[in-house]
mmCIF file of C-alpha atoms in Angstrom:
data_model
loop_
_atom_site.group_PDB
_atom_site.id
_atom_site.type_symbol
_atom_site.label_atom_id
_atom_site.label_comp_id
_atom_site.label_asym_id
_atom_site.label_seq_id
_atom_site.Cartn_x
_atom_site.Cartn_y
_atom_site.Cartn_z
ATOM 1 C CA UNK A 116 0.000 0.000 0.000
ATOM 2 C CA UNK A 117 1.180 3.495 -0.792
ATOM 3 C CA UNK A 118 -0.225 6.882 0.179
ATOM 4 C CA UNK A 119 0.562 9.701 -2.223
ATOM 5 C CA UNK A 120 0.545 13.445 -1.731
ATOM 6 C CA UNK A 121 -1.468 16.123 -3.455
ATOM 7 C CA UNK A 122 1.459 16.941 -5.736
ATOM 8 C CA UNK A 123 0.794 13.697 -7.607
ATOM 9 C CA UNK A 124 -2.890 14.408 -8.204
ATOM 10 C CA UNK A 125 -2.283 18.090 -9.018
ATOM 11 C CA UNK A 126 0.320 17.202 -11.641
ATOM 12 C CA UNK A 127 -1.700 14.427 -13.233
ATOM 13 C CA UNK A 128 -4.738 16.699 -13.481
ATOM 14 C CA UNK A 129 -2.581 19.664 -14.562
ATOM 15 C CA UNK A 130 -1.033 17.761 -17.473
ATOM 16 C CA UNK A 131 -4.330 16.337 -18.679
ATOM 17 C CA UNK A 132 -4.892 19.152 -21.207
ATOM 18 C CA UNK A 133 -1.520 18.442 -22.863
ATOM 19 C CA UNK A 134 -2.416 14.744 -22.874
ATOM 20 C CA UNK A 135 -5.709 15.487 -24.678
ATOM 21 C CA UNK A 136 -3.936 17.645 -27.284
ATOM 22 C CA UNK A 137 -2.184 14.603 -28.725
ATOM 23 C CA UNK A 138 -3.883 12.984 -31.700
ATOM 24 C CA UNK A 139 -3.176 9.541 -30.247
ATOM 25 C CA UNK A 140 -2.309 10.279 -26.608
ATOM 26 C CA UNK A 141 -1.823 6.658 -25.575
ATOM 27 C CA UNK A 142 1.112 6.304 -27.965
ATOM 28 C CA UNK A 143 2.317 9.917 -28.262
ATOM 29 C CA UNK A 144 2.198 11.299 -24.717
ATOM 30 C CA UNK A 145 5.364 10.884 -22.641
ATOM 31 C CA UNK A 146 5.423 11.456 -18.900
ATOM 32 C CA UNK A 147 8.247 13.433 -17.412
ATOM 33 C CA UNK A 148 10.305 12.001 -14.599
ATOM 34 C CA UNK A 149 8.272 13.502 -11.731
ATOM 35 C CA UNK A 150 5.241 11.208 -11.965
ATOM 36 C CA UNK A 151 7.356 8.206 -12.907
ATOM 37 C CA UNK A 152 9.252 8.722 -9.639
ATOM 38 C CA UNK A 153 6.004 8.104 -7.754
ATOM 39 C CA UNK A 154 5.620 4.727 -9.467
ATOM 40 C CA UNK A 155 9.128 3.662 -8.444
ATOM 41 C CA UNK A 156 8.708 4.920 -4.869
ATOM 42 C CA UNK A 157 11.259 7.728 -5.195
ATOM 43 C CA UNK A 158 8.400 10.151 -4.381
ATOM 44 C CA UNK A 159 6.914 11.214 -2.055
ATOM 45 C CA UNK A 160 9.405 11.063 0.755
ATOM 46 C CA UNK A 161 9.127 7.567 2.246
ATOM 47 C CA UNK A 162 7.455 6.437 -0.974
ATOM 48 C CA UNK A 163 6.830 2.801 -1.836
ATOM 49 C CA UNK A 164 7.511 1.106 -5.167
ATOM 50 C CA UNK A 165 4.073 0.435 -6.636
ATOM 51 C CA UNK A 166 5.157 -3.050 -7.690
ATOM 52 C CA UNK A 167 4.961 -3.916 -3.977
ATOM 53 C CA UNK A 168 1.430 -2.521 -3.603
ATOM 54 C CA UNK A 169 -2.100 -3.706 -4.024
ATOM 55 C CA UNK A 170 -3.625 -0.277 -3.393
ATOM 56 C CA UNK A 171 -2.582 3.336 -3.842
ATOM 57 C CA UNK A 172 -4.363 6.100 -1.924
ATOM 58 C CA UNK A 173 -4.495 9.591 -3.394
ATOM 59 C CA UNK A 174 -6.121 12.770 -2.040
ATOM 60 C CA UNK A 175 -7.840 14.668 -4.848
ATOM 61 C CA UNK A 176 -9.269 18.175 -4.831
ATOM 62 C CA UNK A 177 -12.232 18.613 -7.159
ATOM 63 C CA UNK A 178 -12.257 22.089 -8.654
ATOM 64 C CA UNK A 179 -11.125 23.760 -5.413
ATOM 65 C CA UNK A 180 -14.541 22.845 -3.996
ATOM 66 C CA UNK A 181 -14.308 19.419 -2.419
ATOM 67 C CA UNK A 182 -11.755 16.806 -1.319
ATOM 68 C CA UNK A 183 -12.095 13.079 -1.989
ATOM 69 C CA UNK A 184 -9.818 10.080 -1.578
ATOM 70 C CA UNK A 185 -9.032 7.737 -4.437
ATOM 71 C CA UNK A 186 -8.318 4.099 -3.696
ATOM 72 C CA UNK A 187 -6.520 2.799 -6.769
ATOM 73 C CA UNK A 188 -6.659 -0.988 -6.951
ATOM 74 C CA UNK A 189 -3.571 -2.003 -8.942
ATOM 75 C CA UNK A 190 -4.516 -5.676 -9.126
ATOM 76 C CA UNK A 191 -7.984 -5.110 -10.564
ATOM 77 C CA UNK A 192 -7.170 -1.862 -12.398
ATOM 78 C CA UNK A 193 -10.061 -0.064 -10.755
ATOM 79 C CA UNK A 194 -10.565 3.181 -8.825
ATOM 80 C CA UNK A 195 -12.831 3.599 -5.799
ATOM 81 C CA UNK A 196 -13.768 7.152 -4.871
ATOM 82 C CA UNK A 197 -14.283 7.845 -1.188
ATOM 83 C CA UNK A 198 -15.989 11.136 -0.488
ATOM 84 C CA UNK A 199 -18.001 12.568 2.359
ATOM 85 C CA UNK A 200 -20.429 14.401 0.068
ATOM 86 C CA UNK A 201 -20.321 13.011 -3.459
ATOM 87 C CA UNK A 202 -23.825 14.305 -4.149
ATOM 88 C CA UNK A 203 -22.390 17.804 -4.566
ATOM 89 C CA UNK A 204 -21.318 16.852 -8.128
ATOM 90 C CA UNK A 205 -23.483 15.533 -10.948
ATOM 91 C CA UNK A 206 -22.231 12.339 -12.581
ATOM 92 C CA UNK A 207 -21.149 14.110 -15.793
ATOM 93 C CA UNK A 208 -19.037 16.686 -13.949
ATOM 94 C CA UNK A 209 -17.551 13.985 -11.750
ATOM 95 C CA UNK A 210 -16.550 11.987 -14.849
ATOM 96 C CA UNK A 211 -14.618 15.054 -16.050
ATOM 97 C CA UNK A 212 -12.681 15.159 -12.767
ATOM 98 C CA UNK A 213 -11.894 11.447 -12.993
ATOM 99 C CA UNK A 214 -10.831 11.376 -16.666
ATOM 100 C CA UNK A 215 -7.129 12.140 -15.979
ATOM 101 C CA UNK A 216 -6.940 9.150 -13.631
ATOM 102 C CA UNK A 217 -8.937 6.833 -15.849
ATOM 103 C CA UNK A 218 -6.872 7.614 -18.945
ATOM 104 C CA UNK A 219 -3.426 8.679 -17.778
ATOM 105 C CA UNK A 220 -2.856 6.289 -14.875
ATOM 106 C CA UNK A 221 -2.756 3.171 -17.090
ATOM 107 C CA UNK A 222 -0.328 4.938 -19.423
ATOM 108 C CA UNK A 223 1.858 6.021 -16.500
ATOM 109 C CA UNK A 224 2.090 2.413 -15.313
ATOM 110 C CA UNK A 225 2.864 1.246 -18.850
ATOM 111 C CA UNK A 226 5.620 3.829 -19.309
ATOM 112 C CA UNK A 227 7.185 2.842 -16.000
ATOM 113 C CA UNK A 228 7.995 -0.518 -17.591
ATOM 114 C CA UNK A 229 7.132 -2.356 -14.374
ATOM 115 C CA UNK A 230 3.575 -3.508 -15.032
ATOM 116 C CA UNK A 231 3.718 -5.580 -18.215
ATOM 117 C CA UNK A 232 1.642 -8.272 -16.479
ATOM 118 C CA UNK A 233 -1.274 -5.806 -16.646
ATOM 119 C CA UNK A 234 -0.777 -5.092 -20.349
ATOM 120 C CA UNK A 235 -4.386 -5.480 -21.577
ATOM 121 C CA UNK A 236 -5.708 -3.278 -18.743
ATOM 122 C CA UNK A 237 -3.064 -0.634 -19.433
ATOM 123 C CA UNK A 238 -4.394 -0.124 -22.940
ATOM 124 C CA UNK A 239 -7.861 1.000 -21.884
ATOM 125 C CA UNK A 240 -9.402 3.492 -19.463
ATOM 126 C CA UNK A 241 -9.876 2.264 -15.921
ATOM 127 C CA UNK A 242 -13.351 2.309 -14.441
ATOM 128 C CA UNK A 243 -14.242 4.022 -11.191
ATOM 129 C CA UNK A 244 -16.995 3.729 -8.632
ATOM 130 C CA UNK A 245 -18.248 6.482 -6.359
ATOM 131 C CA UNK A 246 -18.752 4.680 -3.053
ATOM 132 C CA UNK A 247 -22.059 5.949 -1.738
ATOM 133 C CA UNK A 248 -22.501 4.272 1.650
ATOM 134 C CA UNK A 249 -19.893 6.326 3.463
ATOM 135 C CA UNK A 250 -20.302 8.741 6.365
ATOM 136 C CA UNK A 251 -21.457 12.145 5.172
ATOM 137 C CA UNK A 252 -20.255 15.450 6.518
ATOM 138 C CA UNK A 253 -22.767 18.165 7.293
ATOM 139 C CA UNK A 254 -20.212 20.999 7.376
ATOM 140 C CA UNK A 255 -18.818 21.694 3.909
ATOM 141 C CA UNK A 256 -15.437 22.680 5.328
ATOM 142 C CA UNK A 257 -14.785 19.247 6.802
ATOM 143 C CA UNK A 258 -14.270 17.281 3.585
ATOM 144 C CA UNK A 259 -10.473 17.501 3.901
ATOM 145 C CA UNK A 260 -10.488 15.895 7.352
ATOM 146 C CA UNK A 261 -12.884 13.210 6.093
ATOM 147 C CA UNK A 262 -10.557 12.534 3.155
ATOM 148 C CA UNK A 263 -7.516 12.130 5.403
ATOM 149 C CA UNK A 264 -9.402 9.833 7.773
ATOM 150 C CA UNK A 265 -10.876 7.768 4.917
ATOM 151 C CA UNK A 266 -7.342 7.133 3.627
ATOM 152 C CA UNK A 267 -5.961 6.416 7.091
ATOM 153 C CA UNK A 268 -8.803 4.092 8.114
ATOM 154 C CA UNK A 269 -9.079 2.306 4.760
ATOM 155 C CA UNK A 270 -5.334 1.620 4.732
ATOM 156 C CA UNK A 271 -5.522 0.288 8.303
ATOM 157 C CA UNK A 272 -8.668 -1.741 7.491
ATOM 158 C CA UNK A 273 -10.709 0.146 10.096
ATOM 159 C CA UNK A 274 -14.443 0.562 9.525
ATOM 160 C CA UNK A 275 -15.068 3.950 7.910
ATOM 161 C CA UNK A 276 -18.280 4.371 9.901
ATOM 162 C CA UNK A 277 -16.076 5.550 12.779
ATOM 163 C CA UNK A 278 -15.526 8.826 10.902
ATOM 164 C CA UNK A 279 -18.286 11.294 11.669
ATOM 165 C CA UNK A 280 -19.118 14.914 12.323
ATOM 166 C CA UNK A 281 -18.917 14.334 16.077
ATOM 167 C CA UNK A 282 -15.199 13.490 15.819
ATOM 168 C CA UNK A 283 -14.062 15.943 13.133
ATOM 169 C CA UNK A 284 -13.059 18.678 15.581
ATOM 170 C CA UNK A 285 -11.092 16.138 17.626
ATOM 171 C CA UNK A 286 -9.287 14.901 14.467
ATOM 172 C CA UNK A 287 -8.525 18.484 13.403
ATOM 173 C CA UNK A 288 -7.128 19.416 16.822
ATOM 174 C CA UNK A 289 -5.116 16.198 17.016
ATOM 175 C CA UNK A 290 -3.518 16.923 13.632
ATOM 176 C CA UNK A 291 -2.650 20.457 14.784
ATOM 177 C CA UNK A 292 -0.975 19.125 17.940
ATOM 178 C CA UNK A 293 0.841 16.382 15.994
ATOM 179 C CA UNK A 294 2.174 18.928 13.513
ATOM 180 C CA UNK A 295 3.229 21.217 16.337
ATOM 181 C CA UNK A 296 4.998 18.313 18.068
ATOM 182 C CA UNK A 297 6.621 17.307 14.738
ATOM 183 C CA UNK A 298 4.817 13.957 14.710
ATOM 184 C CA UNK A 299 3.363 14.744 11.288
ATOM 185 C CA UNK A 300 4.895 16.557 8.381
ATOM 186 C CA UNK A 301 2.714 19.479 7.254
#
């Protein structure tokens, strides 16, 4: 299992327009070294080589409006979306946000040269599912905390139902203290 930072998702989304400009992006687009370093575990700090992983967790900001967590299943070539308020986006708009991951992630894995065993799945877009039976937040400003806790709890195989509005302030304060005490890196 690997947990990525927001730099990964921001860059993948940021380069999507250049990807779309190519007439045949799957054969013409070439990733620069930055995103390939994530695949090999050279990034982020304390990264993990994806060849050793079943799942990759990625925080994703949707249009500067909402945070969600992506659970990328490398064995089944599938993406689960964990969000505390997925109803705030219509399906069509959400598909636009997911397109960089559906299209570029398989190509990134292919260009890394380490996932030839997934060859057929790397030549097509990956599907995603918006998980709907997750705790919902009532305060729009709490989606970031929910995203962090979804990643943390999912990776630790803890029931996500534990995350709720009643604990969000505690989680927020705990993160502040941990950062202050240098237990977490901001």
